[in-house]
Tab-separated table of C-alpha atoms in Angstrom:
chain	number	residue	atom	x	y	z
A	1	UNK	CA	-88.174	-16.387	-93.500
A	2	UNK	CA	-87.850	-13.237	-91.438
A	3	UNK	CA	-86.398	-14.183	-88.053
A	4	UNK	CA	-87.071	-10.812	-86.380
A	5	UNK	CA	-90.393	-9.119	-87.006
A	6	UNK	CA	-91.737	-5.738	-86.054
A	7	UNK	CA	-95.344	-5.972	-87.122
A	8	UNK	CA	-96.226	-2.320	-86.635
A	9	UNK	CA	-94.591	-0.100	-89.267
A	10	UNK	CA	-95.678	3.027	-87.415
A	11	UNK	CA	-96.936	4.246	-84.054
A	12	UNK	CA	-98.233	7.651	-83.027
A	13	UNK	CA	-98.579	8.743	-79.393
A	14	UNK	CA	-99.204	11.932	-77.499
A	15	UNK	CA	-96.380	13.594	-75.603
A	16	UNK	CA	-96.272	12.398	-71.999
A	17	UNK	CA	-97.995	9.097	-72.737
A	18	UNK	CA	-96.432	5.641	-72.960
A	19	UNK	CA	-95.029	4.291	-76.233
A	20	UNK	CA	-94.915	0.511	-76.604
A	21	UNK	CA	-92.977	-0.959	-79.502
A	22	UNK	CA	-93.159	-4.684	-80.119
A	23	UNK	CA	-90.853	-7.259	-81.654
A	24	UNK	CA	-91.197	-11.004	-82.276
A	25	UNK	CA	-88.485	-13.492	-83.135
A	26	UNK	CA	-88.466	-17.078	-84.322
A	27	UNK	CA	-84.897	-18.308	-83.776
A	28	UNK	CA	-84.550	-19.949	-80.348
A	29	UNK	CA	-80.752	-19.548	-80.568
A	30	UNK	CA	-81.039	-15.785	-80.101
A	31	UNK	CA	-79.894	-14.894	-76.605
A	32	UNK	CA	-79.185	-11.173	-76.777
A	33	UNK	CA	-81.572	-8.486	-77.918
A	34	UNK	CA	-81.025	-4.832	-78.686
A	35	UNK	CA	-83.019	-1.772	-79.624
A	36	UNK	CA	-81.553	0.877	-81.888
A	37	UNK	CA	-82.920	4.309	-82.646
A	38	UNK	CA	-82.459	6.000	-86.004
A	39	UNK	CA	-83.024	9.608	-86.991
A	40	UNK	CA	-83.274	10.578	-90.688
A	41	UNK	CA	-79.929	10.858	-92.497
A	42	UNK	CA	-78.055	9.343	-89.539
A	43	UNK	CA	-76.839	5.874	-88.654
A	44	UNK	CA	-78.664	3.798	-86.030
A	45	UNK	CA	-77.569	4.337	-82.440
A	46	UNK	CA	-77.800	1.867	-79.598
A	47	UNK	CA	-80.621	2.461	-77.142
A	48	UNK	CA	-80.972	-0.470	-74.751
A	49	UNK	CA	-80.333	-4.209	-74.651
A	50	UNK	CA	-81.346	-7.301	-72.735
A	51	UNK	CA	-79.802	-10.697	-72.251
A	52	UNK	CA	-81.960	-13.814	-72.326
A	53	UNK	CA	-81.172	-14.487	-68.671
A	54	UNK	CA	-83.233	-11.443	-67.756
A	55	UNK	CA	-86.852	-10.528	-68.390
A	56	UNK	CA	-86.550	-6.792	-67.877
A	57	UNK	CA	-83.953	-4.074	-68.286
A	58	UNK	CA	-84.487	-0.442	-67.447
A	59	UNK	CA	-82.566	2.686	-68.387
A	60	UNK	CA	-84.223	5.945	-67.472
A	61	UNK	CA	-87.393	6.359	-69.510
A	62	UNK	CA	-86.691	3.205	-71.509
A	63	UNK	CA	-87.546	-0.327	-70.419
A	64	UNK	CA	-87.225	-3.490	-72.452
A	65	UNK	CA	-89.247	-6.583	-71.532
A	66	UNK	CA	-88.434	-10.073	-72.769
A	67	UNK	CA	-90.867	-12.992	-72.837
A	68	UNK	CA	-88.784	-15.976	-73.915
A	69	UNK	CA	-91.616	-18.471	-74.004
A	70	UNK	CA	-93.537	-16.220	-76.403
A	71	UNK	CA	-90.373	-15.169	-78.259
A	72	UNK	CA	-91.477	-11.588	-77.828
A	73	UNK	CA	-89.887	-8.402	-76.602
A	74	UNK	CA	-91.182	-4.909	-76.171
A	75	UNK	CA	-89.746	-1.464	-75.628
A	76	UNK	CA	-91.607	0.917	-73.333
A	77	UNK	CA	-90.903	4.639	-73.382
A	78	UNK	CA	-92.398	6.586	-70.485
A	79	UNK	CA	-93.057	9.459	-70.718
A	80	UNK	CA	-92.747	9.883	-74.465
A	81	UNK	CA	-91.168	13.109	-75.718
A	82	UNK	CA	-91.223	14.710	-79.182
A	83	UNK	CA	-87.463	14.077	-79.438
A	84	UNK	CA	-88.208	10.347	-79.274
A	85	UNK	CA	-89.722	10.554	-82.758
A	86	UNK	CA	-87.511	8.241	-84.829
A	87	UNK	CA	-87.358	4.786	-86.359
A	88	UNK	CA	-86.765	2.037	-83.793
A	89	UNK	CA	-85.115	-1.215	-84.838
A	90	UNK	CA	-85.232	-4.401	-82.844
A	91	UNK	CA	-82.192	-6.659	-83.277
A	92	UNK	CA	-81.284	-10.118	-82.041
A	93	UNK	CA	-78.022	-12.015	-81.907
A	94	UNK	CA	-76.840	-15.510	-81.084
A	95	UNK	CA	-73.774	-16.340	-78.944
A	96	UNK	CA	-70.294	-15.090	-79.788
A	97	UNK	CA	-69.564	-17.916	-82.182
A	98	UNK	CA	-71.807	-16.074	-84.607
A	99	UNK	CA	-69.250	-13.250	-85.027
A	100	UNK	CA	-71.453	-10.765	-83.202
A	101	UNK	CA	-73.888	-10.646	-86.094
A	102	UNK	CA	-77.317	-9.204	-85.402
A	103	UNK	CA	-80.535	-9.808	-87.296
A	104	UNK	CA	-82.668	-6.687	-87.581
A	105	UNK	CA	-86.401	-6.144	-87.861
A	106	UNK	CA	-87.815	-3.734	-90.431
A	107	UNK	CA	-88.322	-0.968	-87.885
A	108	UNK	CA	-91.206	0.949	-86.344
A	109	UNK	CA	-91.538	4.671	-86.980
A	110	UNK	CA	-92.566	6.389	-83.752
A	111	UNK	CA	-94.142	9.827	-83.900
A	112	UNK	CA	-94.649	11.655	-80.616
A	113	UNK	CA	-97.068	14.564	-80.984
A	114	UNK	CA	-96.711	17.640	-78.752
B	1	UNK	CA	-62.516	9.583	-80.961
B	2	UNK	CA	-64.507	9.768	-84.224
B	3	UNK	CA	-66.147	6.332	-83.946
B	4	UNK	CA	-67.137	4.974	-87.362
B	5	UNK	CA	-66.676	7.218	-90.374
B	6	UNK	CA	-67.928	6.592	-93.904
B	7	UNK	CA	-67.167	8.296	-97.195
B	8	UNK	CA	-68.705	9.478	-99.428
B	9	UNK	CA	-71.998	10.682	-97.947
B	10	UNK	CA	-73.779	10.557	-101.293
B	11	UNK	CA	-72.933	9.280	-104.754
B	12	UNK	CA	-74.670	8.882	-108.086
B	13	UNK	CA	-73.385	6.062	-110.299
B	14	UNK	CA	-74.249	5.074	-113.821
B	15	UNK	CA	-75.158	1.461	-114.536
B	16	UNK	CA	-71.991	-0.590	-114.991
B	17	UNK	CA	-69.693	1.793	-113.107
B	18	UNK	CA	-67.774	0.672	-110.038
B	19	UNK	CA	-66.918	2.376	-106.776
B	20	UNK	CA	-65.544	1.773	-103.286
B	21	UNK	CA	-67.360	2.827	-100.158
B	22	UNK	CA	-64.886	3.623	-97.422
B	23	UNK	CA	-65.328	2.761	-93.739
B	24	UNK	CA	-62.923	3.438	-90.878
B	25	UNK	CA	-63.275	2.901	-87.132
B	26	UNK	CA	-60.965	4.097	-84.376
B	27	UNK	CA	-62.294	1.980	-81.496
B	28	UNK	CA	-59.995	-1.000	-82.125
B	29	UNK	CA	-63.003	-3.259	-82.712
B	30	UNK	CA	-62.320	-6.637	-84.253
B	31	UNK	CA	-65.763	-7.062	-85.791
B	32	UNK	CA	-66.958	-4.936	-88.688
B	33	UNK	CA	-70.079	-5.109	-90.839
B	34	UNK	CA	-71.636	-3.700	-93.975
B	35	UNK	CA	-75.402	-3.330	-94.217
B	36	UNK	CA	-77.777	-1.942	-96.779
B	37	UNK	CA	-81.116	-0.406	-95.956
B	38	UNK	CA	-83.796	-0.154	-98.588
B	39	UNK	CA	-86.810	2.154	-98.042
B	40	UNK	CA	-89.195	0.831	-95.377
B	41	UNK	CA	-86.964	-2.126	-94.702
B	42	UNK	CA	-84.548	-3.167	-92.034
B	43	UNK	CA	-80.807	-3.578	-92.267
B	44	UNK	CA	-79.597	-6.445	-94.439
B	45	UNK	CA	-76.084	-7.751	-93.788
B	46	UNK	CA	-73.882	-7.717	-96.897
B	47	UNK	CA	-70.470	-8.791	-95.566
B	48	UNK	CA	-68.772	-8.957	-92.223
B	49	UNK	CA	-65.285	-9.394	-90.808
B	50	UNK	CA	-64.067	-10.806	-87.512
B	51	UNK	CA	-60.575	-9.391	-87.860
B	52	UNK	CA	-57.907	-8.232	-90.272
B	53	UNK	CA	-57.597	-10.643	-93.173
B	54	UNK	CA	-60.883	-12.450	-92.410
B	55	UNK	CA	-64.137	-11.704	-94.208
B	56	UNK	CA	-67.335	-13.622	-94.824
B	57	UNK	CA	-70.607	-13.266	-96.676
B	58	UNK	CA	-73.758	-12.036	-95.045
B	59	UNK	CA	-77.346	-12.267	-96.228
B	60	UNK	CA	-77.065	-10.265	-99.485
B	61	UNK	CA	-73.445	-10.417	-100.789
B	62	UNK	CA	-74.058	-10.635	-104.542
B	63	UNK	CA	-72.566	-7.723	-106.474
B	64	UNK	CA	-70.232	-6.678	-103.668
B	65	UNK	CA	-66.736	-7.423	-102.451
B	66	UNK	CA	-64.835	-6.490	-99.317
B	67	UNK	CA	-61.326	-6.570	-97.923
B	68	UNK	CA	-59.926	-6.111	-94.442
B	69	UNK	CA	-56.199	-5.416	-94.524
B	70	UNK	CA	-56.171	-3.499	-91.223
B	71	UNK	CA	-58.253	-3.478	-88.045
B	72	UNK	CA	-59.419	0.068	-88.808
B	73	UNK	CA	-60.563	-0.132	-92.428
B	74	UNK	CA	-63.274	-2.198	-94.109
B	75	UNK	CA	-63.973	-0.930	-97.651
B	76	UNK	CA	-66.928	-2.199	-99.682
B	77	UNK	CA	-66.463	-2.526	-103.427
B	78	UNK	CA	-69.290	-2.401	-105.938
B	79	UNK	CA	-68.432	-3.785	-109.360
B	80	UNK	CA	-70.778	-3.214	-112.304
B	81	UNK	CA	-73.339	-1.120	-110.439
B	82	UNK	CA	-77.003	-1.997	-111.024
B	83	UNK	CA	-80.213	-0.057	-110.177
B	84	UNK	CA	-81.001	-2.748	-107.569
B	85	UNK	CA	-77.988	-1.500	-105.607
B	86	UNK	CA	-79.622	1.877	-105.038
B	87	UNK	CA	-79.785	1.988	-101.259
B	88	UNK	CA	-78.313	3.474	-98.100
B	89	UNK	CA	-75.204	1.664	-96.944
B	90	UNK	CA	-74.153	1.528	-93.303
B	91	UNK	CA	-70.871	0.339	-91.894
B	92	UNK	CA	-70.716	-0.785	-88.262
B	93	UNK	CA	-68.207	-2.180	-85.795
B	94	UNK	CA	-68.408	-4.004	-82.487
B	95	UNK	CA	-66.301	-5.749	-79.850
B	96	UNK	CA	-68.521	-8.811	-79.964
B	97	UNK	CA	-72.139	-9.705	-79.410
B	98	UNK	CA	-72.944	-6.389	-77.783
B	99	UNK	CA	-73.618	-3.002	-79.273
B	100	UNK	CA	-72.767	-2.238	-82.850
B	101	UNK	CA	-71.598	1.293	-83.588
B	102	UNK	CA	-72.784	2.625	-86.909
B	103	UNK	CA	-71.409	5.167	-89.309
B	104	UNK	CA	-73.614	7.934	-90.752
B	105	UNK	CA	-74.281	6.046	-93.965
B	106	UNK	CA	-73.630	6.444	-97.687
B	107	UNK	CA	-76.598	7.124	-99.933
B	108	UNK	CA	-76.070	5.542	-103.349
B	109	UNK	CA	-78.182	6.138	-106.409
B	110	UNK	CA	-77.589	4.006	-109.508
B	111	UNK	CA	-79.120	5.372	-112.707
């Protein structure tokens, strides 16, 4: 049973437009959510996170929205740039007693066309 | 401050051979993790450690072993390599529930 799901394997958008990446989770114990970005031949790097006590977190062009009742979060990138082309992983973790472990989705490959 | 480093970058193994993937972090993080990523898939947790001398199994531990003798190092041992272990392996570290910092990965091919 996959606890974190990214149902769209790929997404293509035009430069300057909005990119919306979605993520669903099933475990109600998850209380911290993160997005990582991964370029080919590199390790994932942290992008943005949100705690379950919030419903929105913004950092420059990146905003993450959390809908706890729907167990759904989304990452908005505005405006999208060609350098944003990468694989984006959604991750979720439970409180500290879980040794900081995160459960990852399978990723969404974003392509931003010039 | 190098962050998380992994060696080697790439390795080809024959079936039945063994090897150790090295991972070192210089951020004094207590938590460390090993993941594997198969094509088109997410990161699957192999083993993790909450501190020196303490390790535990993750989601896919079979065929692997780990040790954590120091805070900095968390090597992953493959015994009797199998084609199913062909993957990209990532080591990561964190202070706790927040951000994990990943190494650049080791690409392993078992033939």
